mmCIF file of C-alpha atoms in Angstrom:
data_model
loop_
_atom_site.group_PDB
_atom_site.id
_atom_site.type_symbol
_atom_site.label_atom_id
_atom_site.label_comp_id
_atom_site.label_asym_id
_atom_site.label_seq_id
_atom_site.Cartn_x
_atom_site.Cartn_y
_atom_site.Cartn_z
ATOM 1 C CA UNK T 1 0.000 0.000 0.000
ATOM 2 C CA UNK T 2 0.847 3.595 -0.498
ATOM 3 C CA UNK T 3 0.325 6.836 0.989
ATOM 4 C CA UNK T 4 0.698 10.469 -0.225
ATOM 5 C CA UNK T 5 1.149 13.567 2.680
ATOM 6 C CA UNK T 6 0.411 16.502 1.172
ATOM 7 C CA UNK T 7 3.458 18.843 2.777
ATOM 8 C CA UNK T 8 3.499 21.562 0.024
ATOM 9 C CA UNK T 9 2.520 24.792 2.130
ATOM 10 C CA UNK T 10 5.008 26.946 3.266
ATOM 11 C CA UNK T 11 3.643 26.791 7.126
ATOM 12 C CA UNK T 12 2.870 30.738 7.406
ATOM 13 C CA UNK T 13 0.345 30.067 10.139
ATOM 14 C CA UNK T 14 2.843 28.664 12.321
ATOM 15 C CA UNK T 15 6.017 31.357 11.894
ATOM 16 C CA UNK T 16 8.048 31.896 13.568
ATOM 17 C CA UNK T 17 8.573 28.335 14.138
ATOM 18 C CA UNK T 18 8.466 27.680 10.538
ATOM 19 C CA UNK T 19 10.610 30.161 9.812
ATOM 20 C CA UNK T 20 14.295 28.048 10.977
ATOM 21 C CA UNK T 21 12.295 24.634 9.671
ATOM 22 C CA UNK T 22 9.443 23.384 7.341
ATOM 23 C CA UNK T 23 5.892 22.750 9.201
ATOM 24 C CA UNK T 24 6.229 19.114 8.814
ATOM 25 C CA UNK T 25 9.418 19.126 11.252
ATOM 26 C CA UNK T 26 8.415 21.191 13.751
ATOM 27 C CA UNK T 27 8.318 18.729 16.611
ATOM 28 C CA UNK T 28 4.788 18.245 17.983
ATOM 29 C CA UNK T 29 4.803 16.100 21.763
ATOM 30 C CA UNK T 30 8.444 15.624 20.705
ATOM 31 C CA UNK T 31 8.325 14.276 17.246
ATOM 32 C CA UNK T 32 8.245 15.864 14.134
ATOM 33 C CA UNK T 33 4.317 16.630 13.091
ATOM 34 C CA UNK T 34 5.315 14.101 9.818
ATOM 35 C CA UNK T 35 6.607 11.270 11.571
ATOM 36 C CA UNK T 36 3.395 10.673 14.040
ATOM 37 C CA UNK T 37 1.909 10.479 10.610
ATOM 38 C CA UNK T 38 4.347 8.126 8.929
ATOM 39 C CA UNK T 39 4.393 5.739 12.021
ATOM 40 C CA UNK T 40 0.962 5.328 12.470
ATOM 41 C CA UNK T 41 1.426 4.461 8.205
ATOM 42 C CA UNK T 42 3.862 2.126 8.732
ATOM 43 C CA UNK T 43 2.390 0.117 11.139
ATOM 44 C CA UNK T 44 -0.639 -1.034 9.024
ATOM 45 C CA UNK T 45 1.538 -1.776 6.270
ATOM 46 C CA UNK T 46 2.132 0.988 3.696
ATOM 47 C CA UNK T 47 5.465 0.200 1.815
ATOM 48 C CA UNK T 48 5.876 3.743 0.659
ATOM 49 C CA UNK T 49 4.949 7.105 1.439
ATOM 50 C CA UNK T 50 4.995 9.971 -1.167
ATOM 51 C CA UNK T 51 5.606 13.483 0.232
ATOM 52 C CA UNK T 52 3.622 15.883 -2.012
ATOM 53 C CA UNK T 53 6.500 18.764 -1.541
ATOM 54 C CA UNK T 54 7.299 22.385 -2.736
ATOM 55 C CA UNK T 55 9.321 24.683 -0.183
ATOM 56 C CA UNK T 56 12.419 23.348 1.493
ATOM 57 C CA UNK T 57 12.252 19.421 0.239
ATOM 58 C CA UNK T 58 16.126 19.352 1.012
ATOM 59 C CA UNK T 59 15.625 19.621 4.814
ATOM 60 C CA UNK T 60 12.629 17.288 4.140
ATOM 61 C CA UNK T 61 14.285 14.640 2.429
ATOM 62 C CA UNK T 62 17.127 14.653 4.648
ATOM 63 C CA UNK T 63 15.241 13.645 7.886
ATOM 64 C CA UNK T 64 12.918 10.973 6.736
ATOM 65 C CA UNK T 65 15.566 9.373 4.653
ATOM 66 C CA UNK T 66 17.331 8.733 8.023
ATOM 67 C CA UNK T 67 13.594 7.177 9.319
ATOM 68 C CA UNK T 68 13.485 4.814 6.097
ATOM 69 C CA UNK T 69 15.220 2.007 7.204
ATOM 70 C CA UNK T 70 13.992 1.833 11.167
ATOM 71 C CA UNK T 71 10.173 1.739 9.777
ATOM 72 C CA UNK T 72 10.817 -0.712 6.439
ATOM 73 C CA UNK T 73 9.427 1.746 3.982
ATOM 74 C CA UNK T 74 10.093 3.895 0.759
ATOM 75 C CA UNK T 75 9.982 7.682 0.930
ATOM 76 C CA UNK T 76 9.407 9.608 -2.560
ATOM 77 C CA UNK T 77 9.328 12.813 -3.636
ATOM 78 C CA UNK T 78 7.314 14.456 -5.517
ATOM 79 C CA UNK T 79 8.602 18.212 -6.265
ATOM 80 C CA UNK T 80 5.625 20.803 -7.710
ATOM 81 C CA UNK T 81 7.141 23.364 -9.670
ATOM 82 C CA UNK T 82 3.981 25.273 -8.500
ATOM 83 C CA UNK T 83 1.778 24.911 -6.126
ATOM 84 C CA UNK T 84 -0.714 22.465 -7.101
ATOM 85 C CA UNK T 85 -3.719 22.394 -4.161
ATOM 86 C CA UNK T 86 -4.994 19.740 -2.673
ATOM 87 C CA UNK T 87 -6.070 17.443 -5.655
ATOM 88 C CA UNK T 88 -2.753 18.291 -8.448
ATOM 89 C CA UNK T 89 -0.691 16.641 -5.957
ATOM 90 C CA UNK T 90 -2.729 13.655 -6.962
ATOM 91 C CA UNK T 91 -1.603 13.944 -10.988
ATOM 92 C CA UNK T 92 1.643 14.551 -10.169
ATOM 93 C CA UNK T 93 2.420 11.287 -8.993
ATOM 94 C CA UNK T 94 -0.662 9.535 -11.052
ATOM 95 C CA UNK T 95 2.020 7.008 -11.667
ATOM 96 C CA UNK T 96 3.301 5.999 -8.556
ATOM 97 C CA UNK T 97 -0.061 5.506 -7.255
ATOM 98 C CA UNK T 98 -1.355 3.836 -9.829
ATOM 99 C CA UNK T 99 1.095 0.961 -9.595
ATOM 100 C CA UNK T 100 -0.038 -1.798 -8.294
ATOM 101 C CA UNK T 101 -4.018 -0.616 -8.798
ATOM 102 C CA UNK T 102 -4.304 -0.377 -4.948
ATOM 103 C CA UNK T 103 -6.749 1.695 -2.699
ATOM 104 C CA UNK T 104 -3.681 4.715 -1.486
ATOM 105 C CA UNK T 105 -4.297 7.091 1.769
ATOM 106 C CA UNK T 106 -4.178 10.660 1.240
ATOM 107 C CA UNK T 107 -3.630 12.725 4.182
ATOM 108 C CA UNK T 108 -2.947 16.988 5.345
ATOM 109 C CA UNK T 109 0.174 17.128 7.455
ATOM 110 C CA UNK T 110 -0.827 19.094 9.829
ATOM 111 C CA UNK T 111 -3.577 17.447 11.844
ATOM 112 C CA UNK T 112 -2.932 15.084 14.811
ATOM 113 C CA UNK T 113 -5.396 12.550 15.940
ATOM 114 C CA UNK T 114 -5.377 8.718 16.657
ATOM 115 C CA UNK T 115 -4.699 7.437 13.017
ATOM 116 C CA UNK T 116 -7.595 5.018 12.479
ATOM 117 C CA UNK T 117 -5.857 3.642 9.617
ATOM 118 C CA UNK T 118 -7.263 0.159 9.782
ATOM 119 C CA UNK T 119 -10.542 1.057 10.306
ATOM 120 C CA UNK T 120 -10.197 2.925 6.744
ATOM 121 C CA UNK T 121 -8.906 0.189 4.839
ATOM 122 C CA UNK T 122 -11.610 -1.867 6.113
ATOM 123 C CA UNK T 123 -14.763 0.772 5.991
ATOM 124 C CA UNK T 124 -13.208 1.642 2.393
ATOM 125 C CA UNK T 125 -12.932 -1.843 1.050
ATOM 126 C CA UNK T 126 -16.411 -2.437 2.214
ATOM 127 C CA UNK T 127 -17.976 -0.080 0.066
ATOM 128 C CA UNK T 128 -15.703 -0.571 -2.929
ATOM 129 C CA UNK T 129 -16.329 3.124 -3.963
ATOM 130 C CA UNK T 130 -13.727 5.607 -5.117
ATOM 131 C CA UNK T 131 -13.224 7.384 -2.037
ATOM 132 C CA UNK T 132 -13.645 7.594 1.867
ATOM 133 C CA UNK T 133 -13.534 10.673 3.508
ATOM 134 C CA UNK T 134 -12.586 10.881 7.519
ATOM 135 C CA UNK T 135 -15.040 13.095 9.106
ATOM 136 C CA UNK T 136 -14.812 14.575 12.551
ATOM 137 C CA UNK T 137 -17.449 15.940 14.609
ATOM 138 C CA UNK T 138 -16.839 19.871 15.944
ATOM 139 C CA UNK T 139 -18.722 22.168 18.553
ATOM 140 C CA UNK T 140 -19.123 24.990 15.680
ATOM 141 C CA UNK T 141 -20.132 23.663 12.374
ATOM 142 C CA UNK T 142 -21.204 26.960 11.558
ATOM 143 C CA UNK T 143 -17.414 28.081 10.987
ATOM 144 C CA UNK T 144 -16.853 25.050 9.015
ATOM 145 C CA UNK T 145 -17.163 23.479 5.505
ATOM 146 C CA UNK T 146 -19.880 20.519 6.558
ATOM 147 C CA UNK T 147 -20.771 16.985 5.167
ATOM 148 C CA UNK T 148 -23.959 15.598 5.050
ATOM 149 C CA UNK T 149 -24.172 12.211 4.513
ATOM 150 C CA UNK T 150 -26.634 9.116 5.633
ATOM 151 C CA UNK T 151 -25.888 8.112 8.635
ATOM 152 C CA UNK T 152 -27.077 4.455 7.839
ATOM 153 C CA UNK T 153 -24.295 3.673 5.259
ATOM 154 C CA UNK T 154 -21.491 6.542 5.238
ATOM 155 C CA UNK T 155 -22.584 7.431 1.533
ATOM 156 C CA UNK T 156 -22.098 11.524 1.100
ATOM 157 C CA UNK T 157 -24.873 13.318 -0.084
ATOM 158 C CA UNK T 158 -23.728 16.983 -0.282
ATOM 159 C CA UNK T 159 -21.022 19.980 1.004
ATOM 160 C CA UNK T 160 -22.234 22.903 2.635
ATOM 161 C CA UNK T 161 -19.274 25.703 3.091
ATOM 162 C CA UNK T 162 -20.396 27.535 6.638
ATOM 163 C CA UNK T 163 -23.799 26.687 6.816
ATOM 164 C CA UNK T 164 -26.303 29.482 8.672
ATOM 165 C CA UNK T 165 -28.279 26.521 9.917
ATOM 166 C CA UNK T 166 -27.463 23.167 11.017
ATOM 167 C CA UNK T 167 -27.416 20.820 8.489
ATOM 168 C CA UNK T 168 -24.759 18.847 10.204
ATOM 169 C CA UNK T 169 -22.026 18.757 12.414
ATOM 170 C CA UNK T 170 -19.416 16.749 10.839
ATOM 171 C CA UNK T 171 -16.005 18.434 9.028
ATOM 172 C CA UNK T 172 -13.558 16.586 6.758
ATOM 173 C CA UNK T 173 -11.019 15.684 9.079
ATOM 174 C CA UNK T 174 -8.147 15.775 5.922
ATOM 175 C CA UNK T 175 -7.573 12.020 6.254
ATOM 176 C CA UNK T 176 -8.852 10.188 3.208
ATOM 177 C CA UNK T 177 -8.335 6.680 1.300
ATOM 178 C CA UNK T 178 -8.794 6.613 -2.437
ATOM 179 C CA UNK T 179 -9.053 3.632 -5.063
ATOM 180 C CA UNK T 180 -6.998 4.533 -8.168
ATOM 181 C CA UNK T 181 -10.021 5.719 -10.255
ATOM 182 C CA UNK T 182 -10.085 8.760 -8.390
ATOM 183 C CA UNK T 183 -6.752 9.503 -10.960
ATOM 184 C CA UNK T 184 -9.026 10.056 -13.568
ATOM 185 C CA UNK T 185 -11.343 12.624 -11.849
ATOM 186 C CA UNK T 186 -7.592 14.934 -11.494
ATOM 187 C CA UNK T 187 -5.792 16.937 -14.127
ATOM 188 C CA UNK T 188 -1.971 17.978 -13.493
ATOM 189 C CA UNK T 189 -3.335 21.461 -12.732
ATOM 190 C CA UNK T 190 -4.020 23.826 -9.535
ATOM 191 C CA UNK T 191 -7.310 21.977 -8.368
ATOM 192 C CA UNK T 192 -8.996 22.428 -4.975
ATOM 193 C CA UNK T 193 -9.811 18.621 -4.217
ATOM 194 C CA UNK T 194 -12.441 19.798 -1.526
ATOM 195 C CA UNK T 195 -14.063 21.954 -3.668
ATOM 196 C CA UNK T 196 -13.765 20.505 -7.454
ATOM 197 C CA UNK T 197 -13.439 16.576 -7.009
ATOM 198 C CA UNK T 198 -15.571 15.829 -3.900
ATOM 199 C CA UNK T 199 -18.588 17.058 -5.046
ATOM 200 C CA UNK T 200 -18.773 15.333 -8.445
ATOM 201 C CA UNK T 201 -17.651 12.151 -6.569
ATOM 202 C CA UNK T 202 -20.488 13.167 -4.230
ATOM 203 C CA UNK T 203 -23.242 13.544 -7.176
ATOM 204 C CA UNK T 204 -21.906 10.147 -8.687
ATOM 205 C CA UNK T 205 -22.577 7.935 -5.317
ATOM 206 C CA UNK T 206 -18.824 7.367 -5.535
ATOM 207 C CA UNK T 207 -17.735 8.823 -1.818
ATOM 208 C CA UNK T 208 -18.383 7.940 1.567
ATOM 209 C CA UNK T 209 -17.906 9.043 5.423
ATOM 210 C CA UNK T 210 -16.017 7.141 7.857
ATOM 211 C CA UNK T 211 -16.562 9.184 11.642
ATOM 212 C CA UNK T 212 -13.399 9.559 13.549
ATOM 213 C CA UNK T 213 -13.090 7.897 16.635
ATOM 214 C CA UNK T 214 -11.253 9.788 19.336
ATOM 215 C CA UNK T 215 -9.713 13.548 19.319
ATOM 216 C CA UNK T 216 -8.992 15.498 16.072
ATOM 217 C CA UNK T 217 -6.978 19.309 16.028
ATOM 218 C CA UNK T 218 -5.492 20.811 12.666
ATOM 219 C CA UNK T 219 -2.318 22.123 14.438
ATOM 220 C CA UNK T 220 -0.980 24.161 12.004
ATOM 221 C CA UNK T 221 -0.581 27.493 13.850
ATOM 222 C CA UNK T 222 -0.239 28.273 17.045
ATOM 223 C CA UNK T 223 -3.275 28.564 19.429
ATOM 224 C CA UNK T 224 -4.772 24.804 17.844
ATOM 225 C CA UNK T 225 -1.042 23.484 17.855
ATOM 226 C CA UNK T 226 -1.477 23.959 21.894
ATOM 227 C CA UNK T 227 -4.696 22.703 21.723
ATOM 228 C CA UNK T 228 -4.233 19.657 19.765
ATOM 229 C CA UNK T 229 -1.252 18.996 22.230
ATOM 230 C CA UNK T 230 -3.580 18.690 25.040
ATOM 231 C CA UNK T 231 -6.108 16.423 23.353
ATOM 232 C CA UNK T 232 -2.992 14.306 22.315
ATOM 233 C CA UNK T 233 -1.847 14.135 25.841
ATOM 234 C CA UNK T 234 -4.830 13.085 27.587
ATOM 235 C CA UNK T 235 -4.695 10.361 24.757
ATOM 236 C CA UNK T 236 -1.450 9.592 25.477
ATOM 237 C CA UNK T 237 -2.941 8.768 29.140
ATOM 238 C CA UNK T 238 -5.414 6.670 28.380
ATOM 239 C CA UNK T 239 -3.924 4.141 25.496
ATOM 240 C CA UNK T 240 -0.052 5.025 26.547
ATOM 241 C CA UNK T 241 0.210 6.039 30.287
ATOM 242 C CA UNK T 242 3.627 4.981 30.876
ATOM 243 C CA UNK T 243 5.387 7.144 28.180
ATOM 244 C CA UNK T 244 4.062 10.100 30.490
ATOM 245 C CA UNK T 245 6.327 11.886 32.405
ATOM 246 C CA UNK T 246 5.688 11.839 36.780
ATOM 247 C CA UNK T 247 7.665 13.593 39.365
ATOM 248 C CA UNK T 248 7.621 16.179 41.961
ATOM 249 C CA UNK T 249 5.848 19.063 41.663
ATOM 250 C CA UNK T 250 4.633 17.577 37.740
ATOM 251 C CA UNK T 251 0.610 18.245 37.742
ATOM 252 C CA UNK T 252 -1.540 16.067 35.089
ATOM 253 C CA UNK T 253 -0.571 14.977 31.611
ATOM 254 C CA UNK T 254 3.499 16.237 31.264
ATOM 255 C CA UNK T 255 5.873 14.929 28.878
ATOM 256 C CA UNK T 256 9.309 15.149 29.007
ATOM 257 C CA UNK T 257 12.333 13.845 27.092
ATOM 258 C CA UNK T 258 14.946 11.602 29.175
ATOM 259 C CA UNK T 259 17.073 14.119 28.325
ATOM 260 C CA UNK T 260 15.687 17.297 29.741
ATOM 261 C CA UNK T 261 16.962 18.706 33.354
ATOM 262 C CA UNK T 262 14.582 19.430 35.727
ATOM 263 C CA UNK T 263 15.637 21.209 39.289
ATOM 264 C CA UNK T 264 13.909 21.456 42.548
ATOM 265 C CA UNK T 265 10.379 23.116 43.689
ATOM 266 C CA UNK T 266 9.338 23.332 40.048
ATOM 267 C CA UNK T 267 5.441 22.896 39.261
ATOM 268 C CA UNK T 268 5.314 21.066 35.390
ATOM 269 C CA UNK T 269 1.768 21.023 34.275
ATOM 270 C CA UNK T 270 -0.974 20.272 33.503
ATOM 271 C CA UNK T 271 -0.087 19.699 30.021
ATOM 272 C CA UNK T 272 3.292 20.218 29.489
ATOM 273 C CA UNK T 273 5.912 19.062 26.703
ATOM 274 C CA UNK T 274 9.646 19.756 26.989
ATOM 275 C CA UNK T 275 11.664 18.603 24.707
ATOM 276 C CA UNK T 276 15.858 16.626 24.892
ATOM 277 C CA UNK T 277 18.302 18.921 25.840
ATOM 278 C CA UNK T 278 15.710 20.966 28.106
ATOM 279 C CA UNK T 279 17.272 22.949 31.068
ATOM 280 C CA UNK T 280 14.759 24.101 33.794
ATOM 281 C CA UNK T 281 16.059 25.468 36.784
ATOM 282 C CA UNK T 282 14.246 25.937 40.031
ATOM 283 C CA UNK T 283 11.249 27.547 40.930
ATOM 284 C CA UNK T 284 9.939 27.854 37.533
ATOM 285 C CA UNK T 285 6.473 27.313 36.244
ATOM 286 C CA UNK T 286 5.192 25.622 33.229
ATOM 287 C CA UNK T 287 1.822 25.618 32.202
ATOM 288 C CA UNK T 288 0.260 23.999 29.050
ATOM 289 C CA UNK T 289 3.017 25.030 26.778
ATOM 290 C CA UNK T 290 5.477 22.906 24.656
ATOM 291 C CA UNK T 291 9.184 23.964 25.141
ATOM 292 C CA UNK T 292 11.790 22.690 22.008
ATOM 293 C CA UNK T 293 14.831 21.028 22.413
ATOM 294 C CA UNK T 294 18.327 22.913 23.571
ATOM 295 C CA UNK T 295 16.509 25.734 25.556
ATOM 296 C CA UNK T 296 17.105 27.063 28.882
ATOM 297 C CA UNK T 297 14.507 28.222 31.290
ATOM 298 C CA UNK T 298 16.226 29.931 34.503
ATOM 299 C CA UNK T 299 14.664 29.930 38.242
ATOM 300 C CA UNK T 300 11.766 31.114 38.945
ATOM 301 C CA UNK T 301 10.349 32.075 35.149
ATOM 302 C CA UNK T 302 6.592 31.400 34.925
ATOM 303 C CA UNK T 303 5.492 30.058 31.175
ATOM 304 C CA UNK T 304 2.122 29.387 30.451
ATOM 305 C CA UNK T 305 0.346 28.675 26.934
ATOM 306 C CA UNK T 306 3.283 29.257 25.390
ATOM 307 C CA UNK T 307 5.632 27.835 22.368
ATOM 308 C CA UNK T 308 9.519 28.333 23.007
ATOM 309 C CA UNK T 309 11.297 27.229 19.979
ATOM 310 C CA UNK T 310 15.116 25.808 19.726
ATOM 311 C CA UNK T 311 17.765 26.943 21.601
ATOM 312 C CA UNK T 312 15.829 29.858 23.476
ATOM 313 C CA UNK T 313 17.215 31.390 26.756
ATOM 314 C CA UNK T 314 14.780 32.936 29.359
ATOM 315 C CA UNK T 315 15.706 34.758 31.943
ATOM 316 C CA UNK T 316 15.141 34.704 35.342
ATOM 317 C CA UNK T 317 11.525 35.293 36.806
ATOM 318 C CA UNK T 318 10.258 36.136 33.065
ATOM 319 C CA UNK T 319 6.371 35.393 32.713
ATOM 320 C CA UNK T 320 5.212 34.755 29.368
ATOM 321 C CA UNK T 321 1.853 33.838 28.368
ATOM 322 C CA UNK T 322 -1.189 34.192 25.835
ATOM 323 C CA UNK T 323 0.344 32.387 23.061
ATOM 324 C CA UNK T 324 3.786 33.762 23.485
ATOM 325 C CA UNK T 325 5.691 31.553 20.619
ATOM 326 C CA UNK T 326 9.355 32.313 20.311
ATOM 327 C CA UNK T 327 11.584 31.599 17.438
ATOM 328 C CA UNK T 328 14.622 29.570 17.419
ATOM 329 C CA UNK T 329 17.274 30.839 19.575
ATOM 330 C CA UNK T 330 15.489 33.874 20.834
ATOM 331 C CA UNK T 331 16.859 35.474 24.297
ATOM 332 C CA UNK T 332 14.837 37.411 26.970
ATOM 333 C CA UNK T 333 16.376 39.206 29.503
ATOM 334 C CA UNK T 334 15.290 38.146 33.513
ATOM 335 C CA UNK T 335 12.627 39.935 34.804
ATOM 336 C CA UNK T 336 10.365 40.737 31.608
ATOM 337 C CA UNK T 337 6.724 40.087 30.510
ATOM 338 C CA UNK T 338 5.935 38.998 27.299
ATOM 339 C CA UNK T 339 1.804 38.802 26.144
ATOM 340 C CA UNK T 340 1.105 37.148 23.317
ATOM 341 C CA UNK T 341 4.560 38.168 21.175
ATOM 342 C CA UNK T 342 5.291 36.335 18.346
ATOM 343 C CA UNK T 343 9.092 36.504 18.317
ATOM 344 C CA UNK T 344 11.176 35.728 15.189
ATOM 345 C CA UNK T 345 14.296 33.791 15.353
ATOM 346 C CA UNK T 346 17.809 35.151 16.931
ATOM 347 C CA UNK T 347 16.273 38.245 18.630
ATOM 348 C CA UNK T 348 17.519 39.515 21.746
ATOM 349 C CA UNK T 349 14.473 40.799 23.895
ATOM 350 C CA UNK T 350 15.126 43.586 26.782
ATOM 351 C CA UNK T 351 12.101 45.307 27.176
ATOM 352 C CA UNK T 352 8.393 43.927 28.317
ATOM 353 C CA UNK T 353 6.185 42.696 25.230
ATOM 354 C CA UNK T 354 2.923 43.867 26.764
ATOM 355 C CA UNK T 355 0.523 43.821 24.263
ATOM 356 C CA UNK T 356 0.448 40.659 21.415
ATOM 357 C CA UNK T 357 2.425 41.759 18.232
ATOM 358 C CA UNK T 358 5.368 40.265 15.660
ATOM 359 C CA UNK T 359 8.991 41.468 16.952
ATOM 360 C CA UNK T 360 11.223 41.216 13.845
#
């Protein structure tokens, strides 16, 4: 079996994190956002995974070449010239997928959830259709694109982009599994597959719903990145509880790399990730925030709903909260407040960020 990831964006939600490395890498619960993806692939038996790329492949190709042989599959590449959307992807690499004539997963690289890969194969193959769509349920369809569908047998009736009044509560959750006639539905040309393949598959009784069991975020910038953290963390506790992290002064679902140095009278959590090569010294407080590898956090700091990137260094007693996300090796001085800055990488900070705004 085969997948393709579409990875083509260049990650602009999520600067300035994306700014020193492309979205895919940017470690999420301490492994890059791709490889929870590629895992979770791996395990059910896809032999290769295409990576649907167009901005920084290099860096791209480099890391999951190194992952190749550990999970037993193939990684291609296939480079757009331009960006192609979410269905020219598809054309691109007709060829590859069409190898072996075998239903191929399609998935958006930025979403985190519990990978019910199986369950696809199976819900797919038991239509026999061209496609399967994962759908997820929200709180606010009306903010949504929505998909009605019977509830009976999965088969999709219609799309309705931000409906006024419920028609349904149930989003494309950006997971999908395809049989190789979908190729002949795509054209090697910008094409929205959302918008300009679904629905004709819709109107032809060729595509179906499969509901997603457990949590689903689309952390691709920086308020849902936090929030898809804690939904995977609370996971984590209930299929995984031993990979979580427990300790004094650690409160709730914390996880923390073998790595990372933790000192005394510290209070970690709830929902906390810090990364290898973590310093914390003591006194300081963490609060649902994710802090990347190789930074240091001196005594008595106070972090909370936050995003420190690489190699940071924050000073003593600093408080920092309201979706504070700092750039790769970004300095603050002791005793300073930052609210809500978004901090771009190698900056020095010396004066309080009070309100939320970009440093450069």
């Amino acid at each position: 079996m085969k997948a393709l990831i579409l990875v083509g964006g260049y990650g602009t939600r999520l600067r300035p994190l994306t700014l020193s490395r492309p979205k895919p890498l940017v470690e999420f619960c301490n492994k890059p956002m791709l490889l929870h993806q590629v895992e979770a692939l791996a395990e059910v038996g896809v032999k290769e995974v295409i990576l649907a790329v167009s901005y920084r492949a290099e860096m791209l190709e480099k890391e999951l070449r190194a992952q190749e042989e550990r999970l037993g599959i193939k990684i291609t590449m296939s480079h757009e010239k331009e960006p192609l959307g979410t269905a020219g992807p598809l054309a691109l690499a007709r060829d590859i997928l069409k190898e072996d004539n075998e239903p191929f997963f399609v998935l958006n690289s930025d979403i985190s959830c519990e990978f019910p890969f199986r369950q696809l194969i199976e819900f797919h193959r038991s239509h026999g259709k061209e496609g399967t769509i994962v759908v997820t349920k929200v709180e606010e369809p009306s903010k949504y694109g929505v998909v009605v569908y019977n509830s009976t047998d999965g088969k999709i009736e219609r799309f309705v982009e931000k409906p006024p009044v419920f028609v349904s509560n149930k989003i494309n959750a950006g997971l999908y599994m395809f049989s190789a006639g979908i190729l002949d539905r795509i054209k090697l040309t910008p094409t929205s597959i959302e918008k300009e393949v679904f629905p004709h598959m819709a109107t032809d009784g060729q595509l179906y719903a499969m509901e997603l069991p457990g949590f689903w975020m689309d952390v691709g910038q920086p308020k849902d990145f936090l929030i898809g953290m804690c939904l995977y963390l609370t996971s984590v506790r209930q299929t995984h509880p031993e990979r979580l992290y427990s300790g004094p002064g650690v409160v709730g679902n914390v996880l923390v790399d073998p790595t990372a140095k933790i000192g005394q009278n510290c209070r970690i959590g709830p929902n906390v990730v810090i990364g290898p090569g973590v310093t914390v010294e003591d006194g300081a407080c963490i609060k649902r925030s994710t802090i990347l590898r190789d930074t240091s956090i001196k005594s008595h700091s106070w972090i909370h709903s936050s995003i420190v990137g690489w190699k940071c260094q924050i000073g003593q007693w600093v408080r920092m909260e309201n979706v504070s996300v700092l750039g790769e090796d970004v300095t603050v001085k002791d005793e300073l407040y930052i609210n809500g800055g978004r901090i771009l990488p190698h900056k020095s900070i010396g004066a309080s960020v009070s309100d939320p705004q970009i440093i450069m």
